[in-house]
GROMACS .gro file of C-alpha atoms in nm:
model
  391
    1UNK     CA    1   6.072   2.039   6.590
    2UNK     CA    2   6.086   2.282   6.297
    3UNK     CA    3   6.046   1.999   6.046
    4UNK     CA    4   5.759   1.852   6.245
    5UNK     CA    5   5.591   2.193   6.261
    6UNK     CA    6   5.637   2.236   5.887
    7UNK     CA    7   5.479   1.897   5.821
    8UNK     CA    8   5.183   1.988   6.040
    9UNK     CA    9   5.145   2.314   5.852
   10UNK     CA   10   5.144   2.130   5.518
   11UNK     CA   11   4.883   1.885   5.644
   12UNK     CA   12   4.671   2.173   5.771
   13UNK     CA   13   4.695   2.353   5.435
   14UNK     CA   14   4.597   2.041   5.244
   15UNK     CA   15   4.300   1.983   5.472
   16UNK     CA   16   4.200   2.348   5.447
   17UNK     CA   17   4.222   2.343   5.069
   18UNK     CA   18   4.023   2.020   5.055
   19UNK     CA   19   3.750   2.165   5.274
   20UNK     CA   20   3.748   2.493   5.084
   21UNK     CA   21   3.736   2.314   4.749
   22UNK     CA   22   3.408   2.156   4.847
   23UNK     CA   23   3.245   2.498   4.879
   24UNK     CA   24   3.189   2.641   4.530
   25UNK     CA   25   3.147   3.016   4.511
   26UNK     CA   26   2.773   2.998   4.456
   27UNK     CA   27   2.732   3.365   4.374
   28UNK     CA   28   2.998   3.348   4.103
   29UNK     CA   29   2.871   3.017   3.963
   30UNK     CA   30   2.521   3.161   3.929
   31UNK     CA   31   2.658   3.480   3.777
   32UNK     CA   32   2.841   3.271   3.518
   33UNK     CA   33   2.528   3.061   3.464
   34UNK     CA   34   2.321   3.372   3.397
   35UNK     CA   35   2.565   3.480   3.127
   36UNK     CA   36   2.539   3.136   2.969
   37UNK     CA   37   2.159   3.162   2.981
   38UNK     CA   38   2.167   3.500   2.808
   39UNK     CA   39   2.385   3.348   2.537
   40UNK     CA   40   2.135   3.066   2.501
   41UNK     CA   41   1.837   3.302   2.486
   42UNK     CA   42   1.999   3.495   2.203
   43UNK     CA   43   2.061   3.172   2.015
   44UNK     CA   44   1.706   3.052   2.075
   45UNK     CA   45   1.563   3.379   1.946
   46UNK     CA   46   1.765   3.335   1.627
   47UNK     CA   47   1.683   2.967   1.578
   48UNK     CA   48   1.341   2.898   1.724
   49UNK     CA   49   1.030   2.823   1.522
   50UNK     CA   50   0.670   2.800   1.637
   51UNK     CA   51   0.735   2.436   1.726
   52UNK     CA   52   1.099   2.419   1.833
   53UNK     CA   53   1.162   2.644   2.131
   54UNK     CA   54   1.329   2.462   2.420
   55UNK     CA   55   1.704   2.384   2.435
   56UNK     CA   56   1.797   2.023   2.499
   57UNK     CA   57   2.156   1.960   2.394
   58UNK     CA   58   2.413   2.025   2.123
   59UNK     CA   59   2.418   1.848   1.790
   60UNK     CA   60   2.751   1.896   1.615
   61UNK     CA   61   2.807   2.217   1.811
   62UNK     CA   62   2.468   2.352   1.711
   63UNK     CA   63   2.195   2.415   1.968
   64UNK     CA   64   1.934   2.141   1.957
   65UNK     CA   65   1.585   2.279   2.017
   66UNK     CA   66   1.280   2.066   2.094
   67UNK     CA   67   0.904   2.129   2.125
   68UNK     CA   68   0.717   2.149   2.455
   69UNK     CA   69   0.614   1.786   2.411
   70UNK     CA   70   0.972   1.668   2.456
   71UNK     CA   71   1.033   1.526   2.803
   72UNK     CA   72   1.319   1.771   2.864
   73UNK     CA   73   1.132   2.091   2.778
   74UNK     CA   74   1.046   2.197   3.134
   75UNK     CA   75   1.407   2.211   3.249
   76UNK     CA   76   1.485   2.531   3.059
   77UNK     CA   77   1.216   2.748   3.221
   78UNK     CA   78   1.308   2.571   3.546
   79UNK     CA   79   1.670   2.686   3.510
   80UNK     CA   80   1.555   3.044   3.458
   81UNK     CA   81   1.339   3.022   3.771
   82UNK     CA   82   1.634   2.888   3.974
   83UNK     CA   83   1.855   3.170   3.849
   84UNK     CA   84   1.584   3.416   3.943
   85UNK     CA   85   1.562   3.258   4.288
   86UNK     CA   86   1.931   3.327   4.339
   87UNK     CA   87   1.950   3.676   4.189
   88UNK     CA   88   1.597   3.818   4.214
   89UNK     CA   89   1.660   3.998   3.885
   90UNK     CA   90   1.331   4.107   3.721
   91UNK     CA   91   1.455   4.028   3.370
   92UNK     CA   92   1.519   3.666   3.465
   93UNK     CA   93   1.169   3.640   3.606
   94UNK     CA   94   1.028   3.776   3.278
   95UNK     CA   95   1.220   3.521   3.073
   96UNK     CA   96   1.114   3.243   3.311
   97UNK     CA   97   0.749   3.343   3.282
   98UNK     CA   98   0.770   3.365   2.904
   99UNK     CA   99   0.910   3.016   2.860
  100UNK     CA  100   0.684   2.873   3.130
  101UNK     CA  101   0.374   2.997   2.947
  102UNK     CA  102   0.491   2.809   2.639
  103UNK     CA  103   0.458   2.486   2.842
  104UNK     CA  104   0.089   2.537   2.921
  105UNK     CA  105  -0.058   2.291   2.672
  106UNK     CA  106   0.144   2.007   2.824
  107UNK     CA  107  -0.104   1.990   3.111
  108UNK     CA  108  -0.333   1.808   2.867
  109UNK     CA  109  -0.073   1.577   2.707
  110UNK     CA  110  -0.192   1.224   2.787
  111UNK     CA  111   0.066   1.075   2.553
  112UNK     CA  112   0.356   1.133   2.792
  113UNK     CA  113   0.433   1.005   3.142
  114UNK     CA  114   0.680   1.292   3.175
  115UNK     CA  115   0.413   1.555   3.229
  116UNK     CA  116   0.554   1.570   3.582
  117UNK     CA  117   0.900   1.665   3.462
  118UNK     CA  118   0.759   1.916   3.218
  119UNK     CA  119   0.500   2.089   3.433
  120UNK     CA  120   0.653   2.071   3.780
  121UNK     CA  121   1.001   2.193   3.682
  122UNK     CA  122   0.840   2.491   3.508
  123UNK     CA  123   0.507   2.570   3.676
  124UNK     CA  124   0.608   2.415   4.008
  125UNK     CA  125   0.903   2.650   4.042
  126UNK     CA  126   0.694   2.939   3.912
  127UNK     CA  127   0.436   2.880   4.182
  128UNK     CA  128   0.697   2.834   4.453
  129UNK     CA  129   0.871   3.160   4.369
  130UNK     CA  130   0.574   3.383   4.288
  131UNK     CA  131   0.344   3.287   4.571
  132UNK     CA  132   0.097   3.015   4.650
  133UNK     CA  133  -0.187   3.257   4.570
  134UNK     CA  134  -0.124   3.220   4.198
  135UNK     CA  135  -0.440   3.025   4.117
  136UNK     CA  136  -0.361   2.986   3.747
  137UNK     CA  137  -0.036   2.803   3.818
  138UNK     CA  138  -0.212   2.584   4.074
  139UNK     CA  139  -0.488   2.497   3.828
  140UNK     CA  140  -0.235   2.393   3.563
  141UNK     CA  141  -0.052   2.168   3.809
  142UNK     CA  142  -0.378   2.004   3.917
  143UNK     CA  143  -0.486   1.944   3.558
  144UNK     CA  144  -0.146   1.801   3.471
  145UNK     CA  145  -0.180   1.559   3.763
  146UNK     CA  146  -0.522   1.449   3.633
  147UNK     CA  147  -0.362   1.392   3.295
  148UNK     CA  148  -0.079   1.185   3.443
  149UNK     CA  149  -0.323   0.971   3.641
  150UNK     CA  150  -0.487   0.859   3.318
  151UNK     CA  151  -0.175   0.649   3.263
  152UNK     CA  152  -0.224   0.469   3.595
  153UNK     CA  153  -0.347   0.108   3.595
  154UNK     CA  154  -0.482  -0.021   3.929
  155UNK     CA  155  -0.402  -0.381   3.830
  156UNK     CA  156  -0.031  -0.313   3.784
  157UNK     CA  157  -0.036  -0.051   4.058
  158UNK     CA  158   0.181   0.192   3.864
  159UNK     CA  159   0.189   0.457   3.594
  160UNK     CA  160   0.275   0.342   3.244
  161UNK     CA  161   0.588   0.496   3.098
  162UNK     CA  162   0.618   0.447   2.725
  163UNK     CA  163   0.329   0.349   2.508
  164UNK     CA  164   0.318  -0.020   2.418
  165UNK     CA  165   0.596  -0.145   2.191
  166UNK     CA  166   0.685  -0.472   2.026
  167UNK     CA  167   0.920  -0.542   2.319
  168UNK     CA  168   0.708  -0.429   2.617
  169UNK     CA  169   0.337  -0.445   2.700
  170UNK     CA  170   0.326  -0.212   3.001
  171UNK     CA  171   0.676  -0.072   3.056
  172UNK     CA  172   0.755   0.123   3.372
  173UNK     CA  173   1.093   0.295   3.404
  174UNK     CA  174   1.273   0.404   3.719
  175UNK     CA  175   1.269   0.762   3.584
  176UNK     CA  176   0.896   0.768   3.653
  177UNK     CA  177   0.961   0.816   4.025
  178UNK     CA  178   1.043   1.177   3.941
  179UNK     CA  179   0.693   1.247   3.808
  180UNK     CA  180   0.531   1.166   4.142
  181UNK     CA  181   0.621   1.507   4.287
  182UNK     CA  182   0.354   1.657   4.061
  183UNK     CA  183   0.092   1.428   4.216
  184UNK     CA  184   0.189   1.514   4.572
  185UNK     CA  185   0.171   1.884   4.486
  186UNK     CA  186  -0.172   1.843   4.329
  187UNK     CA  187  -0.289   1.670   4.645
  188UNK     CA  188  -0.197   1.976   4.852
  189UNK     CA  189  -0.352   2.222   4.608
  190UNK     CA  190  -0.679   2.033   4.551
  191UNK     CA  191  -0.731   1.833   4.873
  192UNK     CA  192  -0.804   1.542   4.639
  193UNK     CA  193  -0.647   1.230   4.792
  194UNK     CA  194  -0.670   1.031   4.468
  195UNK     CA  195  -0.345   1.188   4.346
  196UNK     CA  196  -0.170   1.086   4.667
  197UNK     CA  197  -0.298   0.729   4.640
  198UNK     CA  198  -0.169   0.692   4.284
  199UNK     CA  199   0.172   0.829   4.381
  200UNK     CA  200   0.206   0.597   4.680
  201UNK     CA  201   0.089   0.296   4.481
  202UNK     CA  202   0.346   0.368   4.212
  203UNK     CA  203   0.624   0.418   4.465
  204UNK     CA  204   0.538   0.096   4.649
  205UNK     CA  205   0.521  -0.106   4.328
  206UNK     CA  206   0.852   0.036   4.211
  207UNK     CA  207   1.016  -0.040   4.544
  208UNK     CA  208   0.890  -0.398   4.525
  209UNK     CA  209   0.990  -0.477   4.167
  210UNK     CA  210   1.264  -0.245   4.045
  211UNK     CA  211   1.541  -0.311   4.294
  212UNK     CA  212   1.801  -0.585   4.332
  213UNK     CA  213   1.940  -0.715   4.660
  214UNK     CA  214   2.232  -0.468   4.640
  215UNK     CA  215   1.978  -0.181   4.606
  216UNK     CA  216   2.067  -0.104   4.247
  217UNK     CA  217   1.777  -0.056   4.010
  218UNK     CA  218   1.659  -0.208   3.687
  219UNK     CA  219   1.574   0.048   3.423
  220UNK     CA  220   1.257  -0.106   3.277
  221UNK     CA  221   1.004  -0.341   3.437
  222UNK     CA  222   0.731  -0.477   3.211
  223UNK     CA  223   0.391  -0.575   3.357
  224UNK     CA  224   0.100  -0.797   3.259
  225UNK     CA  225  -0.213  -0.583   3.278
  226UNK     CA  226  -0.437  -0.886   3.337
  227UNK     CA  227  -0.255  -1.030   3.637
  228UNK     CA  228  -0.035  -0.740   3.744
  229UNK     CA  229   0.265  -0.975   3.742
  230UNK     CA  230   0.609  -0.877   3.619
  231UNK     CA  231   0.682  -1.010   3.271
  232UNK     CA  232   1.044  -0.907   3.234
  233UNK     CA  233   1.311  -0.672   3.369
  234UNK     CA  234   1.534  -0.498   3.116
  235UNK     CA  235   1.726  -0.189   3.025
  236UNK     CA  236   1.689   0.057   2.742
  237UNK     CA  237   1.958   0.311   2.823
  238UNK     CA  238   2.193   0.105   3.039
  239UNK     CA  239   2.480  -0.122   2.944
  240UNK     CA  240   2.292  -0.448   3.011
  241UNK     CA  241   1.972  -0.570   3.171
  242UNK     CA  242   2.152  -0.654   3.495
  243UNK     CA  243   2.376  -0.347   3.502
  244UNK     CA  244   2.327  -0.028   3.702
  245UNK     CA  245   2.260   0.258   3.462
  246UNK     CA  246   2.401   0.564   3.641
  247UNK     CA  247   2.122   0.812   3.584
  248UNK     CA  248   1.865   0.549   3.677
  249UNK     CA  249   2.026   0.510   4.019
  250UNK     CA  250   2.014   0.888   4.062
  251UNK     CA  251   1.645   0.901   3.966
  252UNK     CA  252   1.570   0.637   4.228
  253UNK     CA  253   1.763   0.819   4.500
  254UNK     CA  254   1.596   1.150   4.425
  255UNK     CA  255   1.250   0.996   4.386
  256UNK     CA  256   1.241   0.801   4.712
  257UNK     CA  257   1.391   1.093   4.905
  258UNK     CA  258   1.111   1.312   4.772
  259UNK     CA  259   0.852   1.045   4.857
  260UNK     CA  260   0.973   1.042   5.216
  261UNK     CA  261   0.941   1.421   5.232
  262UNK     CA  262   0.581   1.401   5.112
  263UNK     CA  263   0.462   1.096   5.311
  264UNK     CA  264   0.702   1.058   5.607
  265UNK     CA  265   0.690   0.684   5.537
  266UNK     CA  266   1.011   0.550   5.693
  267UNK     CA  267   1.026   0.275   5.428
  268UNK     CA  268   1.100   0.537   5.164
  269UNK     CA  269   1.373   0.693   5.375
  270UNK     CA  270   1.535   0.352   5.421
  271UNK     CA  271   1.517   0.292   5.047
  272UNK     CA  272   1.679   0.627   4.971
  273UNK     CA  273   1.959   0.556   5.219
  274UNK     CA  274   2.016   0.213   5.066
  275UNK     CA  275   2.040   0.362   4.716
  276UNK     CA  276   2.277   0.628   4.847
  277UNK     CA  277   2.497   0.354   4.992
  278UNK     CA  278   2.503   0.171   4.659
  279UNK     CA  279   2.619   0.488   4.484
  280UNK     CA  280   2.861   0.633   4.737
  281UNK     CA  281   3.026   0.305   4.842
  282UNK     CA  282   3.045   0.170   4.489
  283UNK     CA  283   3.400   0.059   4.400
  284UNK     CA  284   3.332   0.164   4.041
  285UNK     CA  285   3.259   0.526   4.135
  286UNK     CA  286   3.558   0.736   4.019
  287UNK     CA  287   3.753   0.939   4.270
  288UNK     CA  288   3.600   1.264   4.147
  289UNK     CA  289   3.250   1.122   4.221
  290UNK     CA  290   3.125   1.170   3.864
  291UNK     CA  291   3.005   0.825   3.750
  292UNK     CA  292   3.055   0.656   3.420
  293UNK     CA  293   2.726   0.637   3.231
  294UNK     CA  294   2.676   0.287   3.373
  295UNK     CA  295   2.844   0.149   3.686
  296UNK     CA  296   2.905  -0.189   3.522
  297UNK     CA  297   3.066  -0.101   3.191
  298UNK     CA  298   3.373  -0.326   3.153
  299UNK     CA  299   3.633  -0.096   2.993
  300UNK     CA  300   3.581   0.217   3.196
  301UNK     CA  301   3.876   0.415   3.059
  302UNK     CA  302   3.707   0.419   2.720
  303UNK     CA  303   3.362   0.509   2.851
  304UNK     CA  304   3.205   0.856   2.894
  305UNK     CA  305   3.100   1.001   3.226
  306UNK     CA  306   2.754   1.131   3.308
  307UNK     CA  307   2.757   1.470   3.475
  308UNK     CA  308   2.377   1.468   3.478
  309UNK     CA  309   2.369   1.160   3.702
  310UNK     CA  310   2.615   1.332   3.936
  311UNK     CA  311   2.412   1.653   3.951
  312UNK     CA  312   2.087   1.467   4.026
  313UNK     CA  313   2.265   1.265   4.294
  314UNK     CA  314   2.411   1.575   4.459
  315UNK     CA  315   2.073   1.746   4.472
  316UNK     CA  316   1.911   1.435   4.617
  317UNK     CA  317   2.184   1.392   4.879
  318UNK     CA  318   2.138   1.746   5.005
  319UNK     CA  319   1.769   1.682   5.058
  320UNK     CA  320   1.830   1.337   5.208
  321UNK     CA  321   2.070   1.494   5.457
  322UNK     CA  322   1.775   1.684   5.604
  323UNK     CA  323   1.599   1.363   5.704
  324UNK     CA  324   1.875   1.113   5.778
  325UNK     CA  325   2.105   1.057   6.075
  326UNK     CA  326   2.382   1.042   5.812
  327UNK     CA  327   2.350   1.417   5.751
  328UNK     CA  328   2.724   1.489   5.759
  329UNK     CA  329   2.812   1.201   5.525
  330UNK     CA  330   2.555   1.300   5.266
  331UNK     CA  331   2.638   1.670   5.272
  332UNK     CA  332   3.009   1.598   5.239
  333UNK     CA  333   2.948   1.361   4.948
  334UNK     CA  334   2.722   1.612   4.775
  335UNK     CA  335   2.983   1.882   4.831
  336UNK     CA  336   3.253   1.672   4.668
  337UNK     CA  337   3.029   1.613   4.367
  338UNK     CA  338   2.954   1.983   4.333
  339UNK     CA  339   3.322   2.069   4.367
  340UNK     CA  340   3.411   1.826   4.087
  341UNK     CA  341   3.133   1.953   3.861
  342UNK     CA  342   3.224   2.315   3.928
  343UNK     CA  343   3.597   2.269   3.886
  344UNK     CA  344   3.619   2.024   3.596
  345UNK     CA  345   3.283   1.991   3.419
  346UNK     CA  346   3.165   2.349   3.369
  347UNK     CA  347   3.166   2.505   3.028
  348UNK     CA  348   3.398   2.794   2.962
  349UNK     CA  349   3.228   3.131   2.925
  350UNK     CA  350   3.044   3.185   2.597
  351UNK     CA  351   3.087   2.824   2.485
  352UNK     CA  352   2.875   2.512   2.447
  353UNK     CA  353   2.575   2.707   2.325
  354UNK     CA  354   2.513   2.848   2.671
  355UNK     CA  355   2.494   2.519   2.861
  356UNK     CA  356   2.648   2.523   3.209
  357UNK     CA  357   2.787   2.170   3.236
  358UNK     CA  358   2.959   1.947   2.986
  359UNK     CA  359   3.021   1.571   2.972
  360UNK     CA  360   2.675   1.421   3.016
  361UNK     CA  361   2.551   1.103   2.851
  362UNK     CA  362   2.194   1.072   2.733
  363UNK     CA  363   2.139   0.738   2.558
  364UNK     CA  364   2.465   0.556   2.495
  365UNK     CA  365   2.318   0.233   2.344
  366UNK     CA  366   2.131   0.444   2.088
  367UNK     CA  367   2.446   0.650   2.022
  368UNK     CA  368   2.252   0.960   2.120
  369UNK     CA  369   2.382   1.260   2.318
  370UNK     CA  370   2.713   1.111   2.426
  371UNK     CA  371   2.963   1.329   2.615
  372UNK     CA  372   2.771   1.649   2.549
  373UNK     CA  373   2.595   1.916   2.754
  374UNK     CA  374   2.232   1.827   2.833
  375UNK     CA  375   1.975   2.062   2.980
  376UNK     CA  376   1.869   1.849   3.278
  377UNK     CA  377   2.226   1.830   3.404
  378UNK     CA  378   2.225   2.209   3.431
  379UNK     CA  379   1.890   2.214   3.611
  380UNK     CA  380   1.986   1.971   3.885
  381UNK     CA  381   2.330   2.129   3.921
  382UNK     CA  382   2.173   2.466   3.999
  383UNK     CA  383   1.917   2.305   4.227
  384UNK     CA  384   2.195   2.127   4.416
  385UNK     CA  385   2.385   2.455   4.457
  386UNK     CA  386   2.077   2.623   4.601
  387UNK     CA  387   2.015   2.329   4.834
  388UNK     CA  388   2.375   2.341   4.952
  389UNK     CA  389   2.307   2.685   5.102
  390UNK     CA  390   2.043   2.545   5.336
  391UNK     CA  391   2.203   2.394   5.644
   0.00000   0.00000   0.00000
């Protein structure tokens, strides 16, 4: 009886530790993140020029700064807004406002489909946390949505991603689902339904053409602007055209979850759940739930992970849990991802240039930003932590 009782106690302790491990100390994590941000701000102040202001990654242990036109620029002010949301510290709000203002000209940038990333992560969070009455922030979001819609083609039914290249005529990438949140917001702020129609058209076209029967996604779909037909389906950042690039799957999950929130179209919820199943039930997902940069790389032991894909997935799963009957499954999966990121992928204090997470992969085929900290991993990690607090 004593031995049996001892065994039961051990089992209970293991279960307790497992459950506890899935609950990061959010207050401490954000406190650590703030210290990293202060380190980064000091470095930026020493390095920045009139053009290079926003942190993106590390290049040979040196902070890599980019201009506001870079697709990643909005994540840094977004991180400061998320830290302010947690702490309510006035100094964080001041820094967030300062870097957000430096994004203002991007509302007019017709050369980039990522105006959604840039403006909504910065000005969207600013508006959310400072009050809907802030008319200037609203006006910038509406103008940015008008700018994004200039890249929409009614024949293809979607927003063009990159400008034409020798390889693609009208390329559309799965990442573009993330820019639709800007359009839905502009609809609410302006009562102009044209933004909503563009967003829904893009989502529907993506759902139709980007996904395989197993609910994994192609990275790039190229369209004929005369007929609207698909010309080819490829990858740019994945291992192969028919492989499942990890961050692309996360973009799809997040994007269709957000589209369901904004439209209540059950088709989008079903799509998000199908993508979640592909990710969570994937035999090639490591035990710690942090994917390799592509689910189909052959020699996985030699391949880098992508903490950014994990962070995006965790944030999306927390939101999806609010709408799905699989609430418990999604929250538990997101918790396991956050526990792994918090325990094994966070930077030590005063290291990595002030980035919060390590071990992300940007563009492996181009040999760019491999196994390094990247700013968008930090943004979605903090967002996931904040979402985890909402039951």
